[in-house]
């Protein structure tokens, strides 16, 4: 069915539309935040020492070290190092493929999540997101991380539900695809 | 220290959007940069002395906002060329370089301040000359290799009304100021102070030389008061040019005795000698004991400097009271505090972030003598600062030039410490205890 026909012949079902928006919002958030978190690290920062008597910062310039989450390109870590080590030991996971996957994972999640939020190629973004999760699932099966597999299975079910409801999509920039 | 990649909230959102749209994360540097001081409000200064200490100071100076290096000066072409080229290459600054400071002052009319890092015997002539020209001066310690020289600097500062900061950088260190203002004065954490010691042990260091190609001509050396290139390169060891290890290394630390205790010593007993380096004039080792009369009673402070052994390394000033002690050092990893077993609990101070527990490796408690005191829990200072070691003192100087702060170590204050260091050298030569009276540090 063409886009024009779909719009013309399918009356708006608000229950389905609202359900899709919820899925779209959650899956988009999940992808964007997961992608951004791959650029985060806990770092040490210096903050002014505060005099407990006056509540004011020390005029002498004394600083105290505090932990603070820092986002930076240099912090990029696609998956925890312990997991990377396990994947590297798997004969069915070629090193070159792993390298490409690691490079793409964070940026791809951010891109797909933003596409989903904005409604740019919603079906494509959902499907590719699903493929990413399948690839991750394959790795987790090999290293016997069963709880992670179950976790990703829930994501796949939600993506499948979203794809089924995608025809009820409203408020999107590019409805095609 | 914050990473150059740290995101501000605004910068982070900008970057996140950029990432989502085009897989390109870019930090918003313009949003995060501090406001720049307009050129018209910047303080223009010159660096006189481009040797080792001059380079350390320059490194800190270049990090300070609102000041601008206008010229450099050194009698040794090799040293001034190296700094001049470094400024061009690393900072894209084209700065004129002078051999003679008077020529520099005559040419550079818009200078407001100078930073002096020459050998000690030039401190007084240069500082006095610059003060008289209306410039504010930051001069490295020792003020001078002679009391007369140091005294003349204080007098010139007072006569001209210009600022003269002496480079005892610990006086502006946020860590030292924290200990003095909060732990010693406010909390009186260590109880009655009963003893102090400080030391700087340094390993054997060969004398410095210079390749023939960069050796200065005898006429040039003579023009600036040097007998030869060897003495120029190793000036710290000769009485005509410097004050010896007690001055080079001890000056900072003996100054901390006076500053932390808040009184001047009343006598000094000292011993030392030229026992290892036969070519040198100044003592290569010295030990001295200053006696202080505090309102609570007398106490003594021992200082030792060695240039023949590092003895495990590290340098510190150790203040010991009947309630606790602090081993203070510019090196935070050396600094630690101890609470005496009979002292009130320090838990409250940990809660309030004055102190923190120091993790020390567990050792088996073995008592080899029944009179041995129980080992104490070590504490650490929670504070530090993320700047070059000399930067806060230089910032204090330039803020004082702007009228925003008072100098942390004006020449008249530094002169007091200067006098008791010269007195220790006298005591070594005299081989007896010398009284120290207010007349000794009167200008």
Coordinates of N, CA and C in Angstrom, one line a residue, chain A:
Chain A
X1 N 0.9 -1.2 0.0 CA 0.0 0.0 0.0 C 0.9 1.2 0.0
X2 N 0.5 2.2 -0.8 CA 1.4 3.4 -0.9 C 1.1 4.2 0.4
X3 N 2.0 5.2 0.6 CA 1.9 6.0 1.8 C 0.6 6.9 1.7
X4 N 0.3 7.3 0.4 CA -0.9 8.2 0.3 C -2.2 7.4 0.6
X5 N -2.2 6.1 0.0 CA -3.4 5.2 0.2 C -3.5 4.9 1.7
X6 N -2.4 4.6 2.3 CA -2.4 4.2 3.8 C -3.1 5.3 4.6
X7 N -2.7 6.6 4.3 CA -3.2 7.7 5.0 C -4.7 7.9 4.7
X8 N -5.0 7.7 3.4 CA -6.4 7.9 3.0 C -7.4 6.9 3.5
X9 N -6.9 5.6 3.5 CA -7.9 4.6 3.8 C -7.9 4.1 5.3
X10 N -6.8 4.4 6.0 CA -6.8 3.9 7.4 C -7.2 5.0 8.3
X11 N -8.3 4.9 9.0 CA -8.7 5.9 10.0 C -7.8 5.9 11.2
X12 N -7.6 7.0 11.8 CA -6.7 7.1 12.9 C -7.2 6.3 14.1
X13 N -6.4 5.3 14.5 CA -6.8 4.6 15.7 C -6.0 5.1 16.9
X14 N -6.5 5.9 17.7 CA -5.7 6.6 18.7 C -5.1 5.7 19.7
X15 N -5.9 4.6 20.0 CA -5.3 3.6 21.0 C -4.0 3.1 20.5
X16 N -4.0 2.7 19.2 CA -2.8 2.1 18.6 C -1.7 3.2 18.5
X17 N -2.1 4.4 18.1 CA -1.1 5.5 17.9 C -0.4 5.8 19.3
X18 N -1.3 5.9 20.3 CA -0.6 6.1 21.6 C 0.3 5.0 22.1
X19 N -0.1 3.8 21.8 CA 0.7 2.6 22.1 C 2.0 2.7 21.4
X20 N 1.9 3.1 20.1 CA 3.2 3.2 19.3 C 4.1 4.3 19.8
X21 N 3.4 5.4 20.1 CA 4.3 6.6 20.7 C 5.0 6.1 21.9
X22 N 4.4 5.4 22.8 CA 5.1 4.9 24.0 C 6.3 4.0 23.6
X23 N 6.0 3.1 22.7 CA 7.1 2.2 22.3 C 8.2 3.0 21.6
X24 N 7.8 3.9 20.7 CA 8.7 4.8 20.0 C 9.6 5.6 21.0
X25 N 8.9 6.2 22.0 CA 9.6 7.0 23.0 C 10.6 6.2 23.8
X26 N 10.1 5.0 24.2 CA 11.0 4.2 25.1 C 12.2 3.6 24.3
X27 N 11.9 3.1 23.1 CA 13.0 2.4 22.4 C 14.0 3.5 21.9
X28 N 13.5 4.7 21.6 CA 14.4 5.8 21.2 C 15.3 6.2 22.3
X29 N 14.6 6.3 23.5 CA 15.4 6.7 24.7 C 16.4 5.7 25.0
X30 N 16.0 4.4 25.0 CA 16.9 3.3 25.3 C 18.2 3.4 24.4
X31 N 17.9 3.6 23.1 CA 19.0 3.6 22.1 C 19.9 4.8 22.3
X32 N 19.3 6.0 22.5 CA 20.1 7.2 22.6 C 21.0 7.2 23.9
X33 N 20.3 6.9 25.0 CA 21.0 6.9 26.2 C 22.1 5.8 26.3
X34 N 21.7 4.7 25.8 CA 22.8 3.6 25.8 C 24.0 4.0 25.0
X35 N 23.7 4.7 23.8 CA 24.8 5.1 23.0 C 25.6 6.2 23.7
X36 N 24.9 7.2 24.3 CA 25.7 8.3 25.0 C 26.5 7.7 26.2
X37 N 25.9 6.8 26.9 CA 26.6 6.3 28.1 C 27.9 5.6 27.7
X38 N 28.0 5.2 26.5 CA 29.3 4.6 26.1 C 30.4 5.7 26.0
X39 N 30.0 7.0 26.1 CA 31.0 8.0 26.1 C 31.3 8.6 27.5
X40 N 30.7 7.9 28.5 CA 30.8 8.4 29.9 C 31.8 7.7 30.7
X41 N 32.4 8.4 31.6 CA 33.3 7.7 32.5 C 33.3 8.5 33.8
X42 N 33.5 7.9 34.9 CA 33.6 8.6 36.2 C 35.0 9.2 36.2
X43 N 35.1 10.5 36.4 CA 36.4 11.1 36.4 C 36.5 11.9 37.7
X44 N 37.7 12.3 38.0 CA 38.0 13.1 39.2 C 38.0 14.6 38.8
X45 N 37.3 15.4 39.5 CA 37.3 16.8 39.3 C 37.6 17.5 40.6
X46 N 38.2 18.8 40.4 CA 38.5 19.5 41.6 C 37.3 20.6 41.8
X47 N 36.9 20.6 43.1 CA 35.8 21.6 43.4 C 36.3 22.4 44.6
X48 N 35.9 23.6 44.8 CA 36.4 24.4 45.9 C 36.0 23.8 47.2
X49 N 37.0 23.8 48.2 CA 36.7 23.3 49.5 C 35.8 24.3 50.2
X50 N 34.8 23.9 50.9 CA 33.8 24.8 51.5 C 34.0 24.7 53.0
X51 N 34.2 25.9 53.6 CA 34.4 26.0 55.0 C 33.1 25.7 55.7
X52 N 33.1 24.6 56.6 CA 31.8 24.2 57.2 C 31.2 25.3 58.1
X53 N 32.1 26.2 58.6 CA 31.6 27.2 59.5 C 30.8 28.3 58.8
X54 N 31.3 28.7 57.6 CA 30.7 29.8 56.9 C 29.9 29.4 55.7
X55 N 30.1 28.2 55.2 CA 29.5 27.7 54.0 C 30.0 28.3 52.8
X56 N 31.1 29.0 52.9 CA 31.7 29.7 51.7 C 33.0 28.9 51.2
X57 N 33.3 29.1 50.0 CA 34.5 28.5 49.4 C 35.7 29.1 50.1
X58 N 36.7 28.3 50.2 CA 38.0 28.8 50.9 C 38.6 29.9 50.0
X59 N 38.7 31.1 50.6 CA 39.3 32.2 49.8 C 40.7 31.9 49.3
X60 N 41.4 31.0 50.1 CA 42.8 30.7 49.7 C 42.9 29.8 48.5
X61 N 41.7 29.3 48.0 CA 41.8 28.5 46.7 C 41.9 27.0 46.9
X62 N 41.7 26.5 48.2 CA 41.9 25.1 48.4 C 40.7 24.4 47.6
X63 N 41.1 23.3 47.0 CA 40.2 22.5 46.2 C 40.1 21.1 46.8
X64 N 39.0 20.4 46.6 CA 38.9 19.0 47.0 C 38.6 18.2 45.7
X65 N 39.0 17.0 45.8 CA 38.8 16.1 44.6 C 37.4 15.5 44.8
X66 N 36.6 15.5 43.7 CA 35.3 14.8 43.8 C 35.1 14.0 42.5
X67 N 34.4 12.9 42.7 CA 34.1 12.1 41.5 C 32.9 12.8 40.7
X68 N 33.1 12.8 39.4 CA 32.1 13.3 38.6 C 32.0 12.6 37.3
X69 N 30.8 12.4 36.8 CA 30.7 11.7 35.5 C 31.0 12.6 34.4
X70 N 31.9 12.2 33.5 CA 32.4 13.0 32.4 C 32.1 12.4 31.1
X71 N 31.5 13.2 30.2 CA 31.2 12.7 28.9 C 32.3 13.3 27.9
X72 N 32.9 12.4 27.2 CA 33.9 12.9 26.2 C 34.1 11.8 25.1
X73 N 34.5 12.3 24.0 CA 34.7 11.4 22.9 C 35.8 10.4 23.2
X74 N 36.8 10.9 24.0 CA 37.9 10.1 24.4 C 37.5 9.0 25.3
X75 N 36.4 9.1 25.9 CA 36.0 8.1 26.9 C 35.3 6.9 26.2
X76 N 35.1 6.9 24.9 CA 34.2 5.9 24.3 C 34.7 4.5 24.6
X77 N 33.7 3.8 25.1 CA 34.0 2.3 25.4 C 32.7 1.6 25.0
X78 N 32.7 0.8 23.8 CA 31.5 0.3 23.3 C 30.8 -0.7 24.2
X79 N 31.6 -1.6 24.8 CA 31.1 -2.5 25.9 C 32.2 -2.7 26.9
X80 N 31.9 -3.2 28.1 CA 32.9 -3.3 29.1 C 34.1 -4.2 28.6
X81 N 35.3 -3.8 29.1 CA 36.5 -4.5 28.7 C 36.5 -6.0 29.0
X82 N 35.9 -6.4 30.1 CA 35.8 -7.8 30.5 C 35.0 -8.6 29.4
X83 N 34.0 -7.9 28.9 CA 33.1 -8.6 27.9 C 33.9 -8.6 26.5
X84 N 34.7 -7.5 26.2 CA 35.5 -7.5 25.0 C 36.5 -8.7 25.0
X85 N 37.1 -8.9 26.2 CA 38.1 -10.0 26.3 C 37.4 -11.3 26.1
X86 N 36.2 -11.5 26.6 CA 35.5 -12.8 26.3 C 35.2 -13.0 24.8
X87 N 34.7 -11.9 24.2 CA 34.4 -12.0 22.8 C 35.6 -12.3 22.0
X88 N 36.8 -11.6 22.4 CA 38.0 -11.8 21.6 C 38.5 -13.3 21.7
X89 N 38.0 -14.0 22.7 CA 38.5 -15.4 22.9 C 37.5 -16.3 22.1
X90 N 36.5 -15.8 21.5 CA 35.5 -16.7 20.8 C 36.0 -16.9 19.3
X91 N 36.2 -18.1 18.9 CA 36.7 -18.3 17.5 C 35.6 -18.0 16.4
X92 N 34.4 -18.0 16.8 CA 33.4 -17.6 15.8 C 33.2 -16.1 15.6
X93 N 33.9 -15.4 16.4 CA 33.7 -13.9 16.3 C 35.1 -13.3 15.7
X94 N 35.2 -13.1 14.4 CA 36.4 -12.6 13.9 C 36.8 -11.2 14.4
X95 N 38.1 -11.0 14.6 CA 38.5 -9.8 15.3 C 38.1 -8.6 14.4
X96 N 38.2 -8.7 13.1 CA 37.9 -7.5 12.2 C 36.4 -7.1 12.4
X97 N 35.6 -8.1 12.4 CA 34.1 -7.9 12.6 C 33.8 -7.2 13.9
X98 N 34.5 -7.7 15.0 CA 34.3 -7.1 16.3 C 34.8 -5.7 16.3
X99 N 35.9 -5.4 15.6 CA 36.4 -4.1 15.6 C 35.4 -3.1 15.0
X100 N 34.9 -3.5 13.8 CA 33.9 -2.7 13.1 C 32.7 -2.5 14.0
X101 N 32.2 -3.6 14.6 CA 31.0 -3.5 15.5 C 31.3 -2.5 16.6
X102 N 32.4 -2.6 17.2 CA 32.7 -1.7 18.4 C 32.7 -0.3 17.9
X103 N 33.3 0.0 16.8 CA 33.4 1.4 16.3 C 32.0 1.9 16.0
X104 N 31.1 1.1 15.5 CA 29.8 1.6 15.0 C 28.8 1.6 16.1
X105 N 28.9 0.7 17.1 CA 27.8 0.5 18.1 C 27.3 1.8 18.8
X106 N 28.2 2.5 19.4 CA 27.7 3.7 20.1 C 27.1 4.8 19.2
X107 N 27.8 5.2 18.1 CA 27.2 6.2 17.2 C 25.9 5.6 16.6
X108 N 25.9 4.3 16.2 CA 24.7 3.8 15.6 C 23.5 3.8 16.5
X109 N 23.7 3.5 17.8 CA 22.6 3.6 18.7 C 22.0 5.0 18.9
X110 N 23.0 6.0 18.9 CA 22.5 7.4 19.1 C 21.7 7.8 17.8
X111 N 22.3 7.4 16.6 CA 21.6 7.8 15.4 C 20.3 7.2 15.3
X112 N 20.2 5.9 15.5 CA 18.9 5.2 15.4 C 17.9 5.7 16.4
X113 N 18.3 6.0 17.6 CA 17.4 6.5 18.6 C 16.8 7.8 18.2
X114 N 17.7 8.7 17.7 CA 17.3 10.0 17.3 C 16.3 9.9 16.1
X115 N 16.6 9.0 15.1 CA 15.7 8.8 14.0 C 14.4 8.4 14.5
X116 N 14.3 7.5 15.4 CA 13.1 7.0 16.0 C 12.3 8.1 16.6
X117 N 13.0 8.9 17.4 CA 12.3 10.0 18.1 C 11.7 11.0 17.1
X118 N 12.5 11.3 16.1 CA 12.0 12.3 15.1 C 11.1 11.8 14.1
X119 N 11.0 10.5 14.0 CA 10.2 9.9 13.0 C 10.8 10.0 11.6
X120 N 12.1 9.6 11.5 CA 12.8 9.6 10.2 C 13.0 8.1 9.8
X121 N 12.3 7.6 8.8 CA 12.5 6.2 8.5 C 12.2 5.3 9.7
X122 N 11.0 5.4 10.3 CA 10.8 4.7 11.5 C 11.0 3.2 11.4
X123 N 10.4 2.6 10.4 CA 10.5 1.2 10.2 C 12.0 0.7 10.1
X124 N 12.7 1.5 9.3 CA 14.1 1.2 9.0 C 14.9 1.2 10.4
X125 N 14.7 2.3 11.1 CA 15.4 2.5 12.3 C 15.1 1.4 13.3
X126 N 13.8 1.0 13.4 CA 13.4 -0.1 14.3 C 14.1 -1.4 13.9
X127 N 14.0 -1.6 12.6 CA 14.6 -2.9 12.1 C 16.1 -3.0 12.3
X128 N 16.8 -1.9 12.0 CA 18.3 -1.9 12.2 C 18.6 -2.0 13.7
X129 N 17.8 -1.3 14.5 CA 18.0 -1.5 16.0 C 17.9 -2.9 16.4
X130 N 16.8 -3.6 15.8 CA 16.6 -5.0 16.1 C 17.8 -5.8 15.7
X131 N 18.4 -5.5 14.5 CA 19.5 -6.3 14.0 C 20.7 -6.1 15.0
X132 N 20.9 -4.9 15.4 CA 22.0 -4.7 16.4 C 21.8 -5.5 17.6
X133 N 20.6 -5.6 18.1 CA 20.4 -6.4 19.3 C 20.5 -7.9 19.0
X134 N 20.2 -8.3 17.8 CA 20.4 -9.7 17.5 C 21.9 -10.0 17.5
X135 N 22.7 -9.1 16.9 CA 24.2 -9.3 16.9 C 24.7 -9.4 18.3
X136 N 24.2 -8.5 19.1 CA 24.7 -8.5 20.5 C 24.3 -9.8 21.2
X137 N 23.0 -10.3 20.9 CA 22.5 -11.5 21.4 C 23.4 -12.7 21.1
X138 N 23.9 -12.7 19.8 CA 24.7 -13.8 19.3 C 26.0 -13.9 20.2
X139 N 26.6 -12.7 20.4 CA 27.8 -12.7 21.2 C 27.5 -13.2 22.7
X140 N 26.4 -12.7 23.2 CA 26.1 -13.1 24.6 C 25.8 -14.6 24.7
X141 N 25.2 -15.2 23.7 CA 24.9 -16.6 23.7 C 26.3 -17.4 23.8
X142 N 27.2 -16.9 23.0 CA 28.5 -17.6 22.9 C 29.3 -17.5 24.3
X143 N 29.1 -16.4 24.9 CA 29.8 -16.3 26.2 C 29.0 -16.7 27.4
X144 N 27.8 -17.2 27.1 CA 26.9 -17.8 28.1 C 26.4 -16.8 29.1
X145 N 26.1 -15.6 28.6 CA 25.5 -14.5 29.4 C 24.0 -14.6 29.2
X146 N 23.4 -15.6 29.8 CA 22.0 -15.9 29.6 C 21.0 -14.8 30.0
X147 N 21.4 -14.1 31.1 CA 20.5 -13.1 31.6 C 20.5 -11.9 30.6
X148 N 21.7 -11.7 30.0 CA 21.7 -10.6 28.9 C 20.9 -11.0 27.7
X149 N 20.9 -12.3 27.4 CA 20.1 -12.8 26.2 C 18.7 -12.5 26.5
X150 N 18.2 -12.9 27.7 CA 16.8 -12.7 28.0 C 16.4 -11.2 28.0
X151 N 17.3 -10.4 28.5 CA 17.2 -8.9 28.5 C 17.0 -8.4 27.1
X152 N 17.8 -8.8 26.2 CA 17.8 -8.4 24.8 C 16.5 -8.9 24.1
X153 N 16.1 -10.1 24.5 CA 14.9 -10.7 23.9 C 13.7 -9.8 24.2
X154 N 13.6 -9.2 25.3 CA 12.5 -8.3 25.6 C 12.6 -7.1 24.7
X155 N 13.8 -6.6 24.4 CA 13.9 -5.5 23.5 C 13.4 -5.9 22.1
X156 N 13.8 -7.1 21.7 CA 13.3 -7.6 20.3 C 11.8 -7.6 20.3
X157 N 11.2 -8.1 21.3 CA 9.7 -8.2 21.4 C 9.1 -6.8 21.2
X158 N 9.7 -5.9 22.0 CA 9.2 -4.5 21.9 C 9.3 -3.9 20.5
X159 N 10.5 -4.2 19.9 CA 10.7 -3.7 18.5 C 9.7 -4.3 17.6
X160 N 9.5 -5.6 17.7 CA 8.5 -6.3 16.8 C 7.1 -5.7 17.0
X161 N 6.8 -5.4 18.3 CA 5.4 -4.8 18.5 C 5.4 -3.4 17.9
X162 N 6.5 -2.7 18.0 CA 6.5 -1.3 17.4 C 6.4 -1.4 15.9
X163 N 7.0 -2.4 15.3 CA 6.9 -2.5 13.8 C 5.4 -2.8 13.4
X164 N 4.8 -3.7 14.2 CA 3.4 -4.0 13.9 C 2.5 -2.8 14.0
X165 N 2.8 -1.9 15.0 CA 2.0 -0.7 15.2 C 2.5 0.5 14.4
X166 N 3.5 0.3 13.6 CA 4.1 1.4 12.9 C 3.2 2.1 11.9
X167 N 2.2 1.4 11.4 CA 1.2 2.0 10.5 C 0.3 3.0 11.2
X168 N 0.3 3.0 12.5 CA -0.5 4.0 13.2 C 0.4 5.2 13.6
X169 N 1.6 5.3 13.0 CA 2.5 6.4 13.4 C 1.9 7.7 13.0
X170 N 2.0 8.7 13.9 CA 1.7 10.1 13.6 C 2.9 10.9 14.0
X171 N 2.9 12.2 13.7 CA 3.9 13.1 14.0 C 5.3 12.6 13.7
X172 N 5.6 12.5 12.4 CA 6.9 12.1 12.0 C 7.4 13.0 10.8
X173 N 8.7 13.1 10.7 CA 9.3 13.9 9.6 C 9.2 13.2 8.3
X174 N 9.6 11.9 8.3 CA 9.7 11.1 7.1 C 8.9 9.8 7.3
X175 N 7.7 9.8 6.9 CA 6.8 8.6 7.2 C 7.2 7.4 6.4
X176 N 7.7 7.7 5.1 CA 8.1 6.6 4.3 C 9.2 5.7 4.9
X177 N 9.3 4.5 4.7 CA 10.3 3.6 5.2 C 10.1 3.4 6.7

